[in-house]
């Protein structure tokens, strides 16, 4: 294992003076809080189902507030396209989610069965998540920018029995593959307006008929609650299983990493189709009883500054791509907006450039607090805290209750294990694979129906994250890169295999290799290298045709943006495409050990424009 270079010194540390803060941070003394923390103690901050009937995320998020003095407090404030708002109080959200649970009961959807969503940020989404959990069923969100292929595949892998969506999304992404989804019994349209599509149900009508008084089904801490699909380097998407006890981590991390206080107005910009949208778009803020802003529209610089200003947002959780877009749009867009209510800004999902951390002070009057986690961890694992100094470019330090380490890797990238124990990198600023000690409540409990794949994530007593990182002498973690070929584009994890498989369904494509290449705004963009079948010739028309084909199937967020033709893809002797080599050649980086390669030309046949 080679030692990395010292952490960048270009960006001075941002010190904190908590005496000037409008509210005292929940975490003031990092070391002391870590030393005193236990998950059992954290569980005491939650209430559990009445009558000792177990733990249910929806009870912690909604019903315990609805039953108390905060029943009338605004839980969710939705901002429509025209800027007008509508709100749901905790009591109303409790009633609505009860009705949804009642709808599921009436349809015969039971414990452990999967309810999917393919829907934007709308009241139906929140009601569906919470109602599904109240029914002891399992909620699985899908990304609405997915094309029909990824949607069908995930519904099949997760055996979705019900799906909540809109008319337009149903027509565009599901109707044509409905025949391939015999298990999908019910499609509930949130906007059917009395006239559902053939084969679908009118959710609003069913909700009206259901009672707002339902008892939450008894669920145990270890019962499956959420299913989140994520992508690996190879194979099908993986369904990460999370349990009801995850709410303990959502609550604790909402407190320490997001510094939520009951009087906060909180805004999480994550798409509801990804894990952040559930863990920190729905569960953590509701569990804290704060008011959550939900913008029903997509990102727009002026709109976002207006929301921060007019809604008096105090805590904001967003993502590097969005912040880079705001920075590109120019700090003057923030001028004239009163962002004085904002007291904490956090970001997640991809590497956050140090310049963005610092620029936050110019635009929002607050530095940006980077934090790190992934679908499998279910909640924030490493973070910069409101009270602690920021080292721009660093993801921060592990949460109380989280033990992180760096595992040494051999020259092939495999973890080093000796006598059953993982070999740890202890030297400051040296690179290793970021690993976590299993045992935190929101850790995934399996990949659905893929026991072996799950097992392979654990080595010598550690969960291996697939990310490479460094740790400085003071325990701050610095992201180095992915240890595998997975692509992060605009915060979305994309499995190259899924893209390659889809490209190969085009009649002219013999083989495809897909990589991520750096992009100043999206972090990475997807690039494909395509080998054509005999009889087909590379041309600009063919390039556009294949990109269009992929976009239609995979959706614009997943399909390649760039495409080169190549005479032969570099492969190992066993036939595996060497994406790393494609990337090295594309970026003009050293090619490393190429002794296992089957001969292949280094130059593409034609370059994309
Ligand atoms: P996902 O499972 O889709 O949430 O993606 C998780 C992956 O996103 C991580 O394994 C990292 O590769 C990346 N990621 C998340 N947060 C950060 C961060 N703060 N800095 C760098 N990469 C991050």
Coordinates of N, CA, C and O in Angstrom, one line a residue, residues 113-220:
X113 N -44.6 -7.6 2.0 CA -44.7 -7.5 0.6 C -44.3 -6.1 0.1 O -44.5 -5.2 0.8
X114 N -43.9 -6.1 -1.1 CA -43.2 -4.8 -1.6 C -44.2 -3.9 -2.3 O -44.9 -4.2 -3.3
X115 N -44.1 -2.6 -1.9 CA -44.9 -1.5 -2.5 C -43.8 -0.6 -3.1 O -43.0 -0.1 -2.4
X116 N -43.9 -0.4 -4.4 CA -42.9 0.5 -5.1 C -43.5 1.9 -5.3 O -44.8 2.0 -5.3
X117 N -42.7 2.8 -5.5 CA -43.1 4.1 -6.0 C -42.3 4.6 -7.2 O -41.1 4.3 -7.2
X118 N -42.9 5.2 -8.1 CA -42.2 5.8 -9.2 C -43.0 7.2 -9.4 O -44.0 7.3 -10.1
X119 N -42.5 8.1 -8.6 CA -43.3 9.4 -8.5 C -42.3 10.5 -8.0 O -41.3 10.2 -7.4
X120 N -42.6 11.7 -8.4 CA -41.8 12.8 -8.0 C -42.2 13.2 -6.5 O -42.8 12.5 -5.8
X121 N -41.7 14.4 -6.1 CA -42.0 14.9 -4.7 C -43.4 15.4 -4.6 O -43.6 16.5 -5.0
X122 N -44.3 14.5 -4.2 CA -45.7 14.9 -4.1 C -46.2 14.3 -2.8 O -45.7 13.4 -2.2
X123 N -47.4 14.9 -2.3 CA -47.9 14.3 -1.1 C -48.1 12.8 -1.2 O -47.9 12.1 -0.2
X124 N -48.5 12.3 -2.3 CA -48.7 10.8 -2.5 C -47.5 10.0 -2.1 O -47.6 8.9 -1.5
X125 N -46.3 10.6 -2.4 CA -45.1 9.8 -2.1 C -45.0 9.6 -0.6 O -44.8 8.5 -0.1
X126 N -45.1 10.7 0.2 CA -44.9 10.7 1.6 C -46.0 9.8 2.3 O -45.7 9.0 3.2
X127 N -47.2 9.9 1.8 CA -48.3 9.1 2.3 C -48.0 7.6 2.0 O -48.3 6.8 2.9
X128 N -47.5 7.3 0.8 CA -47.2 5.9 0.5 C -46.1 5.3 1.3 O -46.2 4.2 1.8
X129 N -45.0 6.1 1.5 CA -43.9 5.6 2.3 C -44.4 5.2 3.7 O -44.3 4.1 4.2
X130 N -45.1 6.1 4.3 CA -45.5 5.9 5.7 C -46.6 4.9 5.8 O -46.6 4.1 6.8
X131 N -47.5 5.0 4.9 CA -48.7 4.0 5.0 C -48.2 2.6 4.7 O -48.6 1.6 5.4
X132 N -47.2 2.4 3.8 CA -46.6 1.1 3.6 C -46.0 0.5 4.8 O -46.2 -0.6 5.2
X133 N -45.2 1.4 5.5 CA -44.5 0.9 6.7 C -45.6 0.6 7.8 O -45.4 -0.3 8.6
X134 N -46.6 1.4 7.9 CA -47.7 1.1 8.9 C -48.4 -0.2 8.7 O -48.9 -0.8 9.6
X135 N -48.4 -0.6 7.4 CA -49.0 -1.9 7.1 C -48.0 -3.1 7.2 O -48.4 -4.2 6.8
X136 N -46.8 -2.8 7.7 CA -45.7 -3.8 7.8 C -45.3 -4.3 6.4 O -44.7 -5.4 6.3
X137 N -45.6 -3.6 5.4 CA -45.1 -3.9 4.1 C -43.8 -3.2 3.9 O -43.4 -2.5 4.7
X138 N -43.2 -3.5 2.7 CA -41.8 -3.0 2.5 C -41.9 -1.9 1.4 O -42.5 -2.2 0.3
X139 N -41.3 -0.8 1.6 CA -41.4 0.3 0.6 C -40.1 0.3 -0.2 O -39.0 0.2 0.3
X140 N -40.3 0.5 -1.5 CA -39.1 0.5 -2.4 C -39.3 1.6 -3.5 O -40.2 1.6 -4.4
X141 N -38.5 2.7 -3.3 CA -38.7 3.9 -4.3 C -37.9 3.6 -5.6 O -36.8 3.0 -5.5
X142 N -38.4 4.1 -6.7 CA -37.7 4.1 -7.9 C -37.4 5.5 -8.4 O -38.2 6.4 -8.1
X143 N -36.4 5.7 -9.2 CA -36.0 7.0 -9.7 C -36.9 7.3 -10.9 O -36.9 6.5 -11.9
X144 N -37.6 8.4 -10.9 CA -38.6 8.6 -12.0 C -37.9 9.0 -13.3 O -38.5 9.1 -14.3
X145 N -36.6 9.3 -13.3 CA -35.9 9.6 -14.5 C -35.3 8.3 -15.2 O -34.7 8.3 -16.2
X146 N -35.6 7.1 -14.5 CA -35.2 5.8 -15.1 C -36.1 5.6 -16.3 O -37.3 6.0 -16.4
X147 N -35.5 4.9 -17.3 CA -36.3 4.5 -18.5 C -37.1 3.3 -18.2 O -36.9 2.7 -17.1
X148 N -37.9 2.7 -19.1 CA -38.7 1.6 -18.8 C -37.9 0.3 -18.4 O -38.4 -0.5 -17.6
X149 N -36.7 0.2 -19.0 CA -35.9 -1.0 -18.7 C -35.5 -1.1 -17.2 O -35.8 -2.1 -16.6
X150 N -34.8 -0.1 -16.7 CA -34.4 -0.2 -15.2 C -35.7 -0.3 -14.3 O -35.6 -1.0 -13.3
X151 N -36.8 0.3 -14.7 CA -38.0 0.2 -13.9 C -38.5 -1.2 -13.9 O -38.8 -1.8 -12.8
X152 N -38.6 -1.8 -15.1 CA -39.1 -3.2 -15.1 C -38.2 -4.1 -14.4 O -38.7 -5.0 -13.6
X153 N -36.9 -4.0 -14.6 CA -36.0 -4.9 -13.9 C -36.1 -4.9 -12.4 O -36.1 -5.9 -11.8
X154 N -36.2 -3.7 -11.9 CA -36.3 -3.5 -10.4 C -37.6 -4.0 -9.9 O -37.6 -4.7 -8.8
X155 N -38.7 -3.8 -10.6 CA -40.0 -4.3 -10.1 C -40.0 -5.8 -10.1 O -40.5 -6.4 -9.2
X156 N -39.3 -6.4 -11.1 CA -39.2 -7.8 -11.2 C -38.3 -8.4 -10.1 O -38.7 -9.3 -9.3
X157 N -37.2 -7.8 -9.9 CA -36.2 -8.3 -8.9 C -36.8 -8.2 -7.5 O -36.6 -9.0 -6.6
X158 N -37.6 -7.1 -7.3 CA -38.2 -6.9 -6.0 C -39.6 -7.4 -5.8 O -40.2 -7.2 -4.8
X159 N -40.0 -8.2 -6.8 CA -41.4 -8.7 -6.8 C -42.4 -7.6 -6.2 O -43.1 -7.9 -5.2
X160 N -42.5 -6.5 -6.9 CA -43.4 -5.5 -6.5 C -44.8 -5.9 -6.7 O -45.2 -6.4 -7.7
X161 N -45.6 -5.8 -5.6 CA -47.1 -6.2 -5.7 C -47.9 -5.0 -6.0 O -49.0 -5.1 -6.6
X162 N -47.5 -3.8 -5.6 CA -48.2 -2.6 -5.8 C -47.2 -1.5 -6.2 O -46.1 -1.5 -5.8
X163 N -47.7 -0.6 -7.0 CA -46.8 0.5 -7.4 C -47.7 1.8 -7.4 O -48.8 1.9 -7.8
X164 N -47.1 2.9 -6.8 CA -47.7 4.2 -6.7 C -47.0 5.0 -7.8 O -45.8 5.2 -7.7
X165 N -47.8 5.6 -8.7 CA -47.2 6.4 -9.7 C -48.2 7.4 -10.3 O -49.3 7.5 -9.7
X166 N -47.8 8.1 -11.4 CA -48.7 9.0 -12.0 C -49.1 8.5 -13.4 O -48.4 7.6 -13.9
X167 N -50.1 9.1 -13.9 CA -50.6 8.6 -15.2 C -49.5 8.7 -16.3 O -49.2 7.8 -17.0
X168 N -48.8 9.9 -16.3 CA -47.8 10.1 -17.3 C -46.7 9.1 -17.2 O -46.2 8.5 -18.2
X169 N -46.2 8.9 -16.0 CA -45.1 8.0 -15.8 C -45.5 6.5 -16.1 O -44.8 5.8 -16.7
X170 N -46.8 6.2 -15.8 CA -47.3 4.9 -16.1 C -47.2 4.6 -17.6 O -46.7 3.6 -18.1
X171 N -47.8 5.6 -18.3 CA -47.9 5.4 -19.8 C -46.5 5.3 -20.4 O -46.3 4.5 -21.3
X172 N -45.6 6.2 -19.9 CA -44.3 6.2 -20.5 C -43.3 5.1 -20.1 O -42.5 4.6 -20.9
X173 N -43.5 4.6 -18.9 CA -42.4 3.7 -18.4 C -42.9 2.3 -18.0 O -42.1 1.5 -17.7
X174 N -44.2 2.1 -17.8 CA -44.6 0.8 -17.3 C -45.6 0.1 -18.2 O -45.5 -1.1 -18.4
X175 N -46.5 0.9 -18.8 CA -47.6 0.3 -19.6 C -47.1 -0.8 -20.6 O -47.6 -1.9 -20.6
X176 N -46.0 -0.5 -21.3 CA -45.5 -1.5 -22.3 C -44.9 -2.7 -21.7 O -44.9 -3.8 -22.4
X177 N -44.5 -2.7 -20.4 CA -43.9 -3.9 -19.9 C -44.8 -4.6 -18.8 O -44.4 -5.5 -18.2
X178 N -46.0 -4.1 -18.7 CA -46.9 -4.6 -17.7 C -47.1 -6.1 -17.9 O -47.2 -6.8 -16.9
X179 N -47.2 -6.6 -19.1 CA -47.4 -8.0 -19.4 C -46.2 -8.8 -18.8 O -46.4 -10.0 -18.6
X180 N -45.1 -8.2 -18.6 CA -43.9 -9.0 -18.1 C -43.9 -8.9 -16.6 O -42.9 -9.5 -16.0
X181 N -44.9 -8.3 -16.0 CA -44.8 -8.1 -14.5 C -46.1 -8.7 -13.9 O -46.9 -8.0 -13.3
X182 N -46.2 -10.1 -14.0 CA -47.4 -10.7 -13.5 C -47.6 -10.5 -12.0 O -48.8 -10.5 -11.5
X183 N -46.5 -10.3 -11.3 CA -46.6 -10.1 -9.8 C -47.2 -8.8 -9.4 O -47.6 -8.6 -8.3
X184 N -47.0 -7.8 -10.3 CA -47.5 -6.5 -10.0 C -49.0 -6.4 -10.2 O -49.5 -6.1 -11.3
X185 N -49.7 -6.6 -9.1 CA -51.2 -6.7 -9.2 C -51.8 -5.3 -9.3 O -52.8 -5.2 -9.9
X186 N -51.3 -4.4 -8.5 CA -52.0 -3.1 -8.4 C -51.1 -1.9 -8.8 O -50.0 -1.8 -8.3
X187 N -51.6 -1.1 -9.7 CA -50.9 0.2 -10.0 C -51.9 1.3 -9.5 O -53.0 1.4 -10.0
X188 N -51.4 2.1 -8.6 CA -52.3 3.1 -8.0 C -51.8 4.4 -8.5 O -50.7 4.9 -8.3
X189 N -52.7 5.1 -9.3 CA -52.4 6.4 -9.9 C -52.8 7.5 -8.9 O -53.9 7.6 -8.5
X190 N -51.8 8.4 -8.7 CA -52.1 9.5 -7.7 C -52.9 10.5 -8.4 O -53.5 11.4 -7.7
X191 N -53.0 10.6 -9.7 CA -53.7 11.6 -10.4 C -54.7 11.1 -11.4 O -54.9 11.7 -12.4
X192 N -55.3 10.0 -11.0 CA -56.3 9.4 -11.9 C -57.6 10.2 -12.1 O -58.2 10.2 -13.1
X193 N -57.9 11.0 -11.1 CA -59.0 11.9 -11.2 C -60.3 11.2 -11.7 O -61.0 11.7 -12.5
X194 N -60.6 10.1 -11.1 CA -61.8 9.4 -11.4 C -61.8 8.6 -12.6 O -62.8 7.9 -13.0
X195 N -60.7 8.6 -13.4 CA -60.6 8.0 -14.7 C -59.3 7.3 -14.8 O -58.5 7.7 -15.7
X196 N -59.0 6.2 -14.1 CA -57.7 5.6 -14.2 C -57.4 4.9 -15.5 O -58.4 4.6 -16.3
X197 N -56.2 4.7 -15.9 CA -55.8 4.0 -17.1 C -56.3 2.6 -16.9 O -56.4 2.1 -15.8
X198 N -56.4 1.9 -18.1 CA -56.8 0.5 -18.0 C -55.8 -0.3 -17.1 O -54.6 -0.1 -17.3
X199 N -56.2 -1.2 -16.2 CA -55.3 -2.0 -15.4 C -54.8 -1.2 -14.2 O -53.9 -1.7 -13.5
X200 N -55.3 0.0 -14.0 CA -54.8 0.8 -12.8 C -56.0 1.2 -11.9 O -57.1 1.0 -12.3
X201 N -55.6 1.6 -10.7 CA -56.7 2.0 -9.8 C -56.5 3.5 -9.4 O -55.4 4.1 -9.6
X202 N -57.6 4.1 -9.0 CA -57.6 5.5 -8.6 C -57.2 5.6 -7.2 O -58.1 5.3 -6.3
X203 N -56.0 6.1 -6.9 CA -55.6 6.1 -5.5 C -56.4 7.0 -4.6 O -56.8 6.7 -3.5
X204 N -56.8 8.2 -5.1 CA -57.5 9.2 -4.3 C -58.9 8.6 -4.0 O -59.4 8.7 -2.8
X205 N -59.5 7.9 -4.9 CA -60.8 7.3 -4.6 C -60.7 6.2 -3.5 O -61.5 6.2 -2.6
X206 N -59.7 5.4 -3.6 CA -59.5 4.4 -2.6 C -59.2 5.0 -1.2 O -59.7 4.5 -0.2
X207 N -58.4 6.0 -1.2 CA -58.1 6.7 0.0 C -59.3 7.3 0.7 O -59.5 7.2 1.9
X208 N -60.2 7.8 -0.1 CA -61.5 8.4 0.4 C -62.3 7.3 1.1 O -62.9 7.6 2.1
X209 N -62.3 6.1 0.6 CA -63.1 5.1 1.1 C -62.4 4.4 2.4 O -63.1 3.8 3.1
X210 N -61.1 4.6 2.5 CA -60.4 4.0 3.7 C -60.6 4.9 4.9 O -60.8 6.1 4.8
X211 N -60.5 4.3 6.1 CA -60.6 5.0 7.3 C -59.3 5.6 7.7 O -58.2 5.0 7.6
X212 N -59.3 6.9 8.3 CA -58.1 7.5 8.8 C -57.7 6.9 10.2 O -56.6 7.2 10.7
X213 N -58.5 6.0 10.7 CA -58.2 5.4 12.0 C -57.8 3.9 11.8 O -58.7 3.1 11.5
X214 N -56.5 3.7 11.8 CA -56.0 2.3 11.7 C -55.0 2.1 12.7 O -54.2 3.0 13.0
X215 N -54.9 0.9 13.2 CA -53.8 0.6 14.1 C -52.5 0.2 13.3 O -52.7 -0.6 12.3
X216 N -51.4 0.7 13.7 CA -50.2 0.3 13.0 C -49.9 -1.1 13.3 O -50.0 -1.6 14.4
X217 N -49.6 -1.9 12.2 CA -49.3 -3.3 12.4 C -48.1 -3.4 13.3 O -47.1 -2.6 13.2
X218 N -48.1 -4.4 14.1 CA -46.9 -4.6 15.0 C -45.7 -5.1 14.2 O -45.8 -5.9 13.4
X219 N -44.6 -4.3 14.4 CA -43.4 -4.7 13.6 C -42.2 -4.8 14.6 O -42.2 -4.0 15.6
X220 N -41.3 -5.7 14.4 CA -40.2 -5.8 15.2 C -39.0 -5.0 14.6 O -39.0 -4.7 13.4

